[in-house]
Amino acid sequence: MRRSLLLLISCLTLACDVAAPGSFPPEDPELAANNEAAGDPYAGRFPFDRAVAGLPDTGRLYATIVTDEGELRCTLLPDIAPLAVANFVGLARGLRPFLDPQSGAWTTRPYYDGLTFHRAVERQFVQGGRLGEDKWIGFLLQDERSVGTAFDKPGVLALANQGAPNTSAGEFFVTTEILRNLDGQYTIIGRCEPTFVARALAERTHAGERPVIETVRITRE
């Protein structure tokens, strides 16, 4: 009873901020060194506080992916994948530097604005966020494949990778079905609604279209 009361008081003191970020995974020295050698000023570890600078101090973190098909409102999960969420939010808000493959220079601008969905697997997911045909934007991220996260519903937002550990960066995908076979293979960063928008995007992409990501709007509410 006493322990329950203490937990309740603690929760009230912290405003029950269930969306508070977790801790970054311990640094992978080899990955950090490779990112530094590529010129990434953050060595693949863009700080969470920089990503959310200027947003309210508390509340859940949302990403609204605005497309020419409609909007996907995604609840982000910084408590589960703080490093990946910081990177995604920083790119979306134009705060996280990336290497522009066209100019060859590091730049900061809203990364996702004007990009497209370029890949879809029927009845599985739709994928977007690639800058041109080059997957390399100057850094790679450590995986955060947390125990307890799963592709147990449609609408899961996760970072795409190159089929090997620690190879995520800016690309993401949104699932259109339950895909438990993907559990443990990708860093999950959020959950999106409505799923009919994701399915419509997937159908268009699978048919050869390239639906446009107009912007990714980040809010804390």
PDB file of C-alpha atoms in Angstrom:
ATOM      1  CA  MET A   1       0.000   0.000   0.000  1.00  0.00           C
ATOM      2  CA  ARG A   2       2.786   2.401   1.007  1.00  0.00           C
ATOM      3  CA  ARG A   3       4.704   1.606  -2.195  1.00  0.00           C
ATOM      4  CA  SER A   4       1.598   2.233  -4.336  1.00  0.00           C
ATOM      5  CA  LEU A   5       1.078   5.595  -2.628  1.00  0.00           C
ATOM      6  CA  LEU A   6       4.698   6.586  -3.261  1.00  0.00           C
ATOM      7  CA  LEU A   7       4.377   5.631  -6.918  1.00  0.00           C
ATOM      8  CA  LEU A   8       1.204   7.698  -7.227  1.00  0.00           C
ATOM      9  CA  ILE A   9       2.875  10.731  -5.626  1.00  0.00           C
ATOM     10  CA  SER A  10       5.879  10.295  -7.906  1.00  0.00           C
ATOM     11  CA  CYS A  11       3.628  10.110 -10.952  1.00  0.00           C
ATOM     12  CA  LEU A  12       1.777  13.265  -9.938  1.00  0.00           C
ATOM     13  CA  THR A  13       5.060  15.083  -9.287  1.00  0.00           C
ATOM     14  CA  LEU A  14       6.273  14.218 -12.768  1.00  0.00           C
ATOM     15  CA  ALA A  15       2.890  15.096 -14.297  1.00  0.00           C
ATOM     16  CA  CYS A  16       2.653  11.446 -15.352  1.00  0.00           C
ATOM     17  CA  ASP A  17       4.659  12.286 -18.470  1.00  0.00           C
ATOM     18  CA  VAL A  18       4.555   8.838 -20.070  1.00  0.00           C
ATOM     19  CA  ALA A  19       6.106  10.325 -23.189  1.00  0.00           C
ATOM     20  CA  ALA A  20       9.372  11.262 -21.458  1.00  0.00           C
ATOM     21  CA  PRO A  21      12.388  10.053 -23.440  1.00  0.00           C
ATOM     22  CA  GLY A  22      14.336   7.002 -22.409  1.00  0.00           C
ATOM     23  CA  SER A  23      18.116   6.770 -22.342  1.00  0.00           C
ATOM     24  CA  PHE A  24      20.147   6.447 -25.521  1.00  0.00           C
ATOM     25  CA  PRO A  25      21.741   3.017 -25.992  1.00  0.00           C
ATOM     26  CA  PRO A  26      25.416   2.784 -24.998  1.00  0.00           C
ATOM     27  CA  GLU A  27      27.567   4.190 -27.757  1.00  0.00           C
ATOM     28  CA  ASP A  28      28.895   1.781 -30.367  1.00  0.00           C
ATOM     29  CA  PRO A  29      32.506   3.037 -30.699  1.00  0.00           C
ATOM     30  CA  GLU A  30      33.056   1.712 -34.219  1.00  0.00           C
ATOM     31  CA  LEU A  31      29.798   3.160 -35.542  1.00  0.00           C
ATOM     32  CA  ALA A  32      30.454   6.513 -33.856  1.00  0.00           C
ATOM     33  CA  ALA A  33      33.963   6.642 -35.331  1.00  0.00           C
ATOM     34  CA  ASN A  34      32.629   5.892 -38.808  1.00  0.00           C
ATOM     35  CA  ASN A  35      30.000   8.608 -38.478  1.00  0.00           C
ATOM     36  CA  GLU A  36      32.600  11.106 -37.291  1.00  0.00           C
ATOM     37  CA  ALA A  37      34.891  10.188 -40.181  1.00  0.00           C
ATOM     38  CA  ALA A  38      32.005  10.865 -42.574  1.00  0.00           C
ATOM     39  CA  GLY A  39      31.667  14.362 -41.144  1.00  0.00           C
ATOM     40  CA  ASP A  40      28.608  13.949 -38.922  1.00  0.00           C
ATOM     41  CA  PRO A  41      29.035  16.528 -36.128  1.00  0.00           C
ATOM     42  CA  TYR A  42      26.907  14.359 -33.822  1.00  0.00           C
ATOM     43  CA  ALA A  43      28.507  10.991 -34.648  1.00  0.00           C
ATOM     44  CA  GLY A  44      25.061   9.490 -35.228  1.00  0.00           C
ATOM     45  CA  ARG A  45      23.716  10.585 -31.832  1.00  0.00           C
ATOM     46  CA  PHE A  46      21.683  13.758 -32.386  1.00  0.00           C
ATOM     47  CA  PRO A  47      20.584  14.963 -28.914  1.00  0.00           C
ATOM     48  CA  PHE A  48      16.927  14.595 -28.002  1.00  0.00           C
ATOM     49  CA  ASP A  49      16.806  18.030 -26.360  1.00  0.00           C
ATOM     50  CA  ARG A  50      17.988  19.652 -29.589  1.00  0.00           C
ATOM     51  CA  ALA A  51      15.379  17.755 -31.595  1.00  0.00           C
ATOM     52  CA  VAL A  52      12.502  19.083 -29.473  1.00  0.00           C
ATOM     53  CA  ALA A  53      13.884  22.588 -28.866  1.00  0.00           C
ATOM     54  CA  GLY A  54      11.075  25.143 -28.957  1.00  0.00           C
ATOM     55  CA  LEU A  55       8.310  22.593 -28.346  1.00  0.00           C
ATOM     56  CA  PRO A  56       6.346  22.410 -25.074  1.00  0.00           C
ATOM     57  CA  ASP A  57       8.291  20.747 -22.248  1.00  0.00           C
ATOM     58  CA  THR A  58       5.710  18.037 -21.611  1.00  0.00           C
ATOM     59  CA  GLY A  59       3.085  16.050 -23.460  1.00  0.00           C
ATOM     60  CA  ARG A  60       3.073  13.326 -26.049  1.00  0.00           C
ATOM     61  CA  LEU A  61       5.163  13.774 -29.158  1.00  0.00           C
ATOM     62  CA  TYR A  62       3.361  13.492 -32.502  1.00  0.00           C
ATOM     63  CA  ALA A  63       4.446  13.438 -36.120  1.00  0.00           C
ATOM     64  CA  THR A  64       1.809  14.298 -38.701  1.00  0.00           C
ATOM     65  CA  ILE A  65       2.962  12.991 -42.067  1.00  0.00           C
ATOM     66  CA  VAL A  66       1.175  15.236 -44.558  1.00  0.00           C
ATOM     67  CA  THR A  67       0.872  13.611 -47.995  1.00  0.00           C
ATOM     68  CA  ASP A  68      -1.023  14.203 -51.216  1.00  0.00           C
ATOM     69  CA  GLU A  69      -3.235  11.277 -50.153  1.00  0.00           C
ATOM     70  CA  GLY A  70      -4.084  12.625 -46.705  1.00  0.00           C
ATOM     71  CA  GLU A  71      -2.509  12.834 -43.269  1.00  0.00           C
ATOM     72  CA  LEU A  72      -1.045  10.140 -41.042  1.00  0.00           C
ATOM     73  CA  ARG A  73      -0.983  11.181 -37.379  1.00  0.00           C
ATOM     74  CA  CYS A  74       1.691   9.200 -35.598  1.00  0.00           C
ATOM     75  CA  THR A  75       2.229   8.951 -31.848  1.00  0.00           C
ATOM     76  CA  LEU A  76       5.996   8.804 -31.403  1.00  0.00           C
ATOM     77  CA  LEU A  77       7.703   6.571 -28.839  1.00  0.00           C
ATOM     78  CA  PRO A  78      10.715   8.399 -27.367  1.00  0.00           C
ATOM     79  CA  ASP A  79      10.465   6.290 -24.224  1.00  0.00           C
ATOM     80  CA  ILE A  80      11.249   3.197 -26.319  1.00  0.00           C
ATOM     81  CA  ALA A  81      13.497   4.542 -29.095  1.00  0.00           C
ATOM     82  CA  PRO A  82      14.836   7.953 -27.992  1.00  0.00           C
ATOM     83  CA  LEU A  83      17.820   7.984 -30.353  1.00  0.00           C
ATOM     84  CA  ALA A  84      15.767   7.129 -33.441  1.00  0.00           C
ATOM     85  CA  VAL A  85      12.945   9.499 -32.480  1.00  0.00           C
ATOM     86  CA  ALA A  86      15.420  12.349 -31.900  1.00  0.00           C
ATOM     87  CA  ASN A  87      16.902  11.738 -35.340  1.00  0.00           C
ATOM     88  CA  PHE A  88      13.488  11.540 -37.059  1.00  0.00           C
ATOM     89  CA  VAL A  89      12.180  14.648 -35.298  1.00  0.00           C
ATOM     90  CA  GLY A  90      15.404  16.560 -35.914  1.00  0.00           C
ATOM     91  CA  LEU A  91      15.326  15.744 -39.622  1.00  0.00           C
ATOM     92  CA  ALA A  92      11.637  16.642 -39.912  1.00  0.00           C
ATOM     93  CA  ARG A  93      12.117  20.007 -38.181  1.00  0.00           C
ATOM     94  CA  GLY A  94      15.243  20.944 -40.112  1.00  0.00           C
ATOM     95  CA  LEU A  95      17.475  20.794 -37.036  1.00  0.00           C
ATOM     96  CA  ARG A  96      19.471  17.623 -37.645  1.00  0.00           C
ATOM     97  CA  PRO A  97      22.264  18.089 -40.250  1.00  0.00           C
ATOM     98  CA  PHE A  98      22.504  15.572 -43.087  1.00  0.00           C
ATOM     99  CA  LEU A  99      24.722  15.110 -46.120  1.00  0.00           C
ATOM    100  CA  ASP A 100      22.948  16.194 -49.296  1.00  0.00           C
ATOM    101  CA  PRO A 101      24.039  13.702 -51.977  1.00  0.00           C
ATOM    102  CA  GLN A 102      23.375  16.232 -54.740  1.00  0.00           C
ATOM    103  CA  SER A 103      25.513  19.066 -53.394  1.00  0.00           C
ATOM    104  CA  GLY A 104      27.896  16.930 -51.365  1.00  0.00           C
ATOM    105  CA  ALA A 105      27.514  19.393 -48.482  1.00  0.00           C
ATOM    106  CA  TRP A 106      26.103  19.035 -44.987  1.00  0.00           C
ATOM    107  CA  THR A 107      22.860  20.960 -44.687  1.00  0.00           C
ATOM    108  CA  THR A 108      19.943  21.600 -42.351  1.00  0.00           C
ATOM    109  CA  ARG A 109      16.466  21.939 -43.790  1.00  0.00           C
ATOM    110  CA  PRO A 110      13.200  20.061 -43.242  1.00  0.00           C
ATOM    111  CA  TYR A 111      14.484  16.790 -44.655  1.00  0.00           C
ATOM    112  CA  TYR A 112      11.218  15.072 -45.564  1.00  0.00           C
ATOM    113  CA  ASP A 113       9.508  18.005 -47.297  1.00  0.00           C
ATOM    114  CA  GLY A 114       8.894  17.122 -50.941  1.00  0.00           C
ATOM    115  CA  LEU A 115      10.255  13.571 -50.761  1.00  0.00           C
ATOM    116  CA  THR A 116       8.116  10.625 -51.830  1.00  0.00           C
ATOM    117  CA  PHE A 117       7.000   7.139 -50.956  1.00  0.00           C
ATOM    118  CA  HIS A 118       9.113   5.017 -53.277  1.00  0.00           C
ATOM    119  CA  ARG A 119       8.545   1.410 -52.214  1.00  0.00           C
ATOM    120  CA  ALA A 120       5.632  -0.749 -51.140  1.00  0.00           C
ATOM    121  CA  VAL A 121       5.123  -4.433 -50.507  1.00  0.00           C
ATOM    122  CA  GLU A 122       1.527  -5.450 -51.095  1.00  0.00           C
ATOM    123  CA  ARG A 123      -0.427  -6.039 -47.878  1.00  0.00           C
ATOM    124  CA  GLN A 124       2.654  -5.237 -45.783  1.00  0.00           C
ATOM    125  CA  PHE A 125       3.957  -1.652 -45.775  1.00  0.00           C
ATOM    126  CA  VAL A 126       4.734   1.559 -47.643  1.00  0.00           C
ATOM    127  CA  GLN A 127       8.198   3.124 -47.429  1.00  0.00           C
ATOM    128  CA  GLY A 128       9.405   6.696 -47.929  1.00  0.00           C
ATOM    129  CA  GLY A 129      12.011   9.259 -46.994  1.00  0.00           C
ATOM    130  CA  ARG A 130      14.789   8.476 -49.471  1.00  0.00           C
ATOM    131  CA  LEU A 131      16.701  11.482 -50.756  1.00  0.00           C
ATOM    132  CA  GLY A 132      17.098  10.747 -54.468  1.00  0.00           C
ATOM    133  CA  GLU A 133      18.447   7.298 -55.252  1.00  0.00           C
ATOM    134  CA  ASP A 134      21.188   7.489 -52.634  1.00  0.00           C
ATOM    135  CA  LYS A 135      20.560   5.825 -49.276  1.00  0.00           C
ATOM    136  CA  TRP A 136      23.592   7.560 -47.733  1.00  0.00           C
ATOM    137  CA  ILE A 137      22.936  10.866 -45.963  1.00  0.00           C
ATOM    138  CA  GLY A 138      26.133  11.007 -43.914  1.00  0.00           C
ATOM    139  CA  PHE A 139      25.373   8.842 -40.888  1.00  0.00           C
ATOM    140  CA  LEU A 140      23.916   5.568 -39.661  1.00  0.00           C
ATOM    141  CA  LEU A 141      21.990   4.934 -36.444  1.00  0.00           C
ATOM    142  CA  GLN A 142      22.306   2.349 -33.733  1.00  0.00           C
ATOM    143  CA  ASP A 143      19.348   0.008 -33.562  1.00  0.00           C
ATOM    144  CA  GLU A 144      16.868   0.256 -30.690  1.00  0.00           C
ATOM    145  CA  ARG A 145      14.992  -2.999 -31.049  1.00  0.00           C
ATOM    146  CA  SER A 146      13.362  -2.839 -27.648  1.00  0.00           C
ATOM    147  CA  VAL A 147      11.860  -5.854 -25.952  1.00  0.00           C
ATOM    148  CA  GLY A 148       8.093  -5.503 -25.929  1.00  0.00           C
ATOM    149  CA  THR A 149       7.756  -3.517 -29.148  1.00  0.00           C
ATOM    150  CA  ALA A 150       6.073  -5.424 -31.921  1.00  0.00           C
ATOM    151  CA  PHE A 151       4.426  -5.162 -35.315  1.00  0.00           C
ATOM    152  CA  ASP A 152       1.208  -6.305 -33.668  1.00  0.00           C
ATOM    153  CA  LYS A 153      -1.151  -3.836 -35.369  1.00  0.00           C
ATOM    154  CA  PRO A 154      -1.371  -2.012 -38.686  1.00  0.00           C
ATOM    155  CA  GLY A 155       0.047   1.504 -38.648  1.00  0.00           C
ATOM    156  CA  VAL A 156       3.416   0.800 -37.027  1.00  0.00           C
ATOM    157  CA  LEU A 157       6.016   3.458 -37.917  1.00  0.00           C
ATOM    158  CA  ALA A 158       9.569   2.114 -38.095  1.00  0.00           C
ATOM    159  CA  LEU A 159      12.932   3.025 -39.563  1.00  0.00           C
ATOM    160  CA  ALA A 160      13.961   1.177 -42.696  1.00  0.00           C
ATOM    161  CA  ASN A 161      17.409  -0.380 -42.791  1.00  0.00           C
ATOM    162  CA  GLN A 162      19.743  -1.951 -45.324  1.00  0.00           C
ATOM    163  CA  GLY A 163      19.315  -5.519 -44.103  1.00  0.00           C
ATOM    164  CA  ALA A 164      22.107  -5.355 -41.526  1.00  0.00           C
ATOM    165  CA  PRO A 165      22.409  -4.069 -37.944  1.00  0.00           C
ATOM    166  CA  ASN A 166      22.878  -0.333 -37.391  1.00  0.00           C
ATOM    167  CA  THR A 167      22.059   0.746 -40.957  1.00  0.00           C
ATOM    168  CA  SER A 168      19.036   3.037 -40.453  1.00  0.00           C
ATOM    169  CA  ALA A 169      19.087   6.759 -41.218  1.00  0.00           C
ATOM    170  CA  GLY A 170      16.265   8.829 -42.733  1.00  0.00           C
ATOM    171  CA  GLU A 171      13.999   6.303 -44.458  1.00  0.00           C
ATOM    172  CA  PHE A 172      10.893   5.017 -42.695  1.00  0.00           C
ATOM    173  CA  PHE A 173       7.968   2.721 -43.379  1.00  0.00           C
ATOM    174  CA  VAL A 174       4.390   2.386 -42.157  1.00  0.00           C
ATOM    175  CA  THR A 175       2.782  -1.037 -41.975  1.00  0.00           C
ATOM    176  CA  THR A 176      -0.645  -1.770 -43.408  1.00  0.00           C
ATOM    177  CA  GLU A 177      -1.188  -5.131 -41.678  1.00  0.00           C
ATOM    178  CA  ILE A 178      -0.056  -7.111 -38.627  1.00  0.00           C
ATOM    179  CA  LEU A 179       3.501  -8.270 -39.432  1.00  0.00           C
ATOM    180  CA  ARG A 180       4.864 -10.230 -36.483  1.00  0.00           C
ATOM    181  CA  ASN A 181       7.562 -11.707 -38.733  1.00  0.00           C
ATOM    182  CA  LEU A 182       9.253  -8.273 -38.599  1.00  0.00           C
ATOM    183  CA  ASP A 183       9.505  -8.238 -34.795  1.00  0.00           C
ATOM    184  CA  GLY A 184      13.053  -7.583 -33.625  1.00  0.00           C
ATOM    185  CA  GLN A 185      14.344  -6.622 -37.065  1.00  0.00           C
ATOM    186  CA  TYR A 186      13.599  -2.885 -37.141  1.00  0.00           C
ATOM    187  CA  THR A 187      13.529   0.083 -34.775  1.00  0.00           C
ATOM    188  CA  ILE A 188       9.904   1.008 -34.077  1.00  0.00           C
ATOM    189  CA  ILE A 189       9.419   4.737 -33.469  1.00  0.00           C
ATOM    190  CA  GLY A 190       5.651   5.232 -33.456  1.00  0.00           C
ATOM    191  CA  ARG A 191       2.108   4.190 -34.319  1.00  0.00           C
ATOM    192  CA  CYS A 192       0.033   5.926 -36.995  1.00  0.00           C
ATOM    193  CA  GLU A 193      -3.624   6.472 -37.843  1.00  0.00           C
ATOM    194  CA  PRO A 194      -5.732   6.265 -39.930  1.00  0.00           C
ATOM    195  CA  THR A 195      -4.487   3.065 -41.503  1.00  0.00           C
ATOM    196  CA  PHE A 196      -6.654   3.542 -44.602  1.00  0.00           C
ATOM    197  CA  VAL A 197      -4.334   6.400 -45.617  1.00  0.00           C
ATOM    198  CA  ALA A 198      -1.320   4.104 -45.280  1.00  0.00           C
ATOM    199  CA  ARG A 199      -3.084   1.462 -47.374  1.00  0.00           C
ATOM    200  CA  ALA A 200      -3.983   4.005 -50.061  1.00  0.00           C
ATOM    201  CA  LEU A 201      -0.378   5.196 -50.182  1.00  0.00           C
ATOM    202  CA  ALA A 202       0.814   1.604 -50.439  1.00  0.00           C
ATOM    203  CA  GLU A 203      -1.596   0.829 -53.282  1.00  0.00           C
ATOM    204  CA  ARG A 204      -0.477   3.867 -55.269  1.00  0.00           C
ATOM    205  CA  THR A 205       3.202   3.181 -54.676  1.00  0.00           C
ATOM    206  CA  HIS A 206       2.825  -0.488 -55.587  1.00  0.00           C
ATOM    207  CA  ALA A 207       1.144   0.617 -58.834  1.00  0.00           C
ATOM    208  CA  GLY A 208       4.186   2.706 -59.766  1.00  0.00           C
ATOM    209  CA  GLU A 209       3.178   6.132 -58.468  1.00  0.00           C
ATOM    210  CA  ARG A 210       5.295   8.203 -56.100  1.00  0.00           C
ATOM    211  CA  PRO A 211       2.973   9.825 -53.545  1.00  0.00           C
ATOM    212  CA  VAL A 212       4.457  13.043 -52.185  1.00  0.00           C
ATOM    213  CA  ILE A 213       5.379  13.734 -48.567  1.00  0.00           C
ATOM    214  CA  GLU A 214       4.439  17.398 -48.346  1.00  0.00           C
ATOM    215  CA  THR A 215       5.847  17.800 -44.836  1.00  0.00           C
ATOM    216  CA  VAL A 216       6.239  16.020 -41.514  1.00  0.00           C
ATOM    217  CA  ARG A 217       4.829  18.270 -38.789  1.00  0.00           C
ATOM    218  CA  ILE A 218       6.073  17.674 -35.238  1.00  0.00           C
ATOM    219  CA  THR A 219       3.978  18.695 -32.211  1.00  0.00           C
ATOM    220  CA  ARG A 220       3.928  18.033 -28.476  1.00  0.00           C
ATOM    221  CA  GLU A 221       0.489  17.995 -26.893  1.00  0.00           C
TER     222      GLU A 221
END
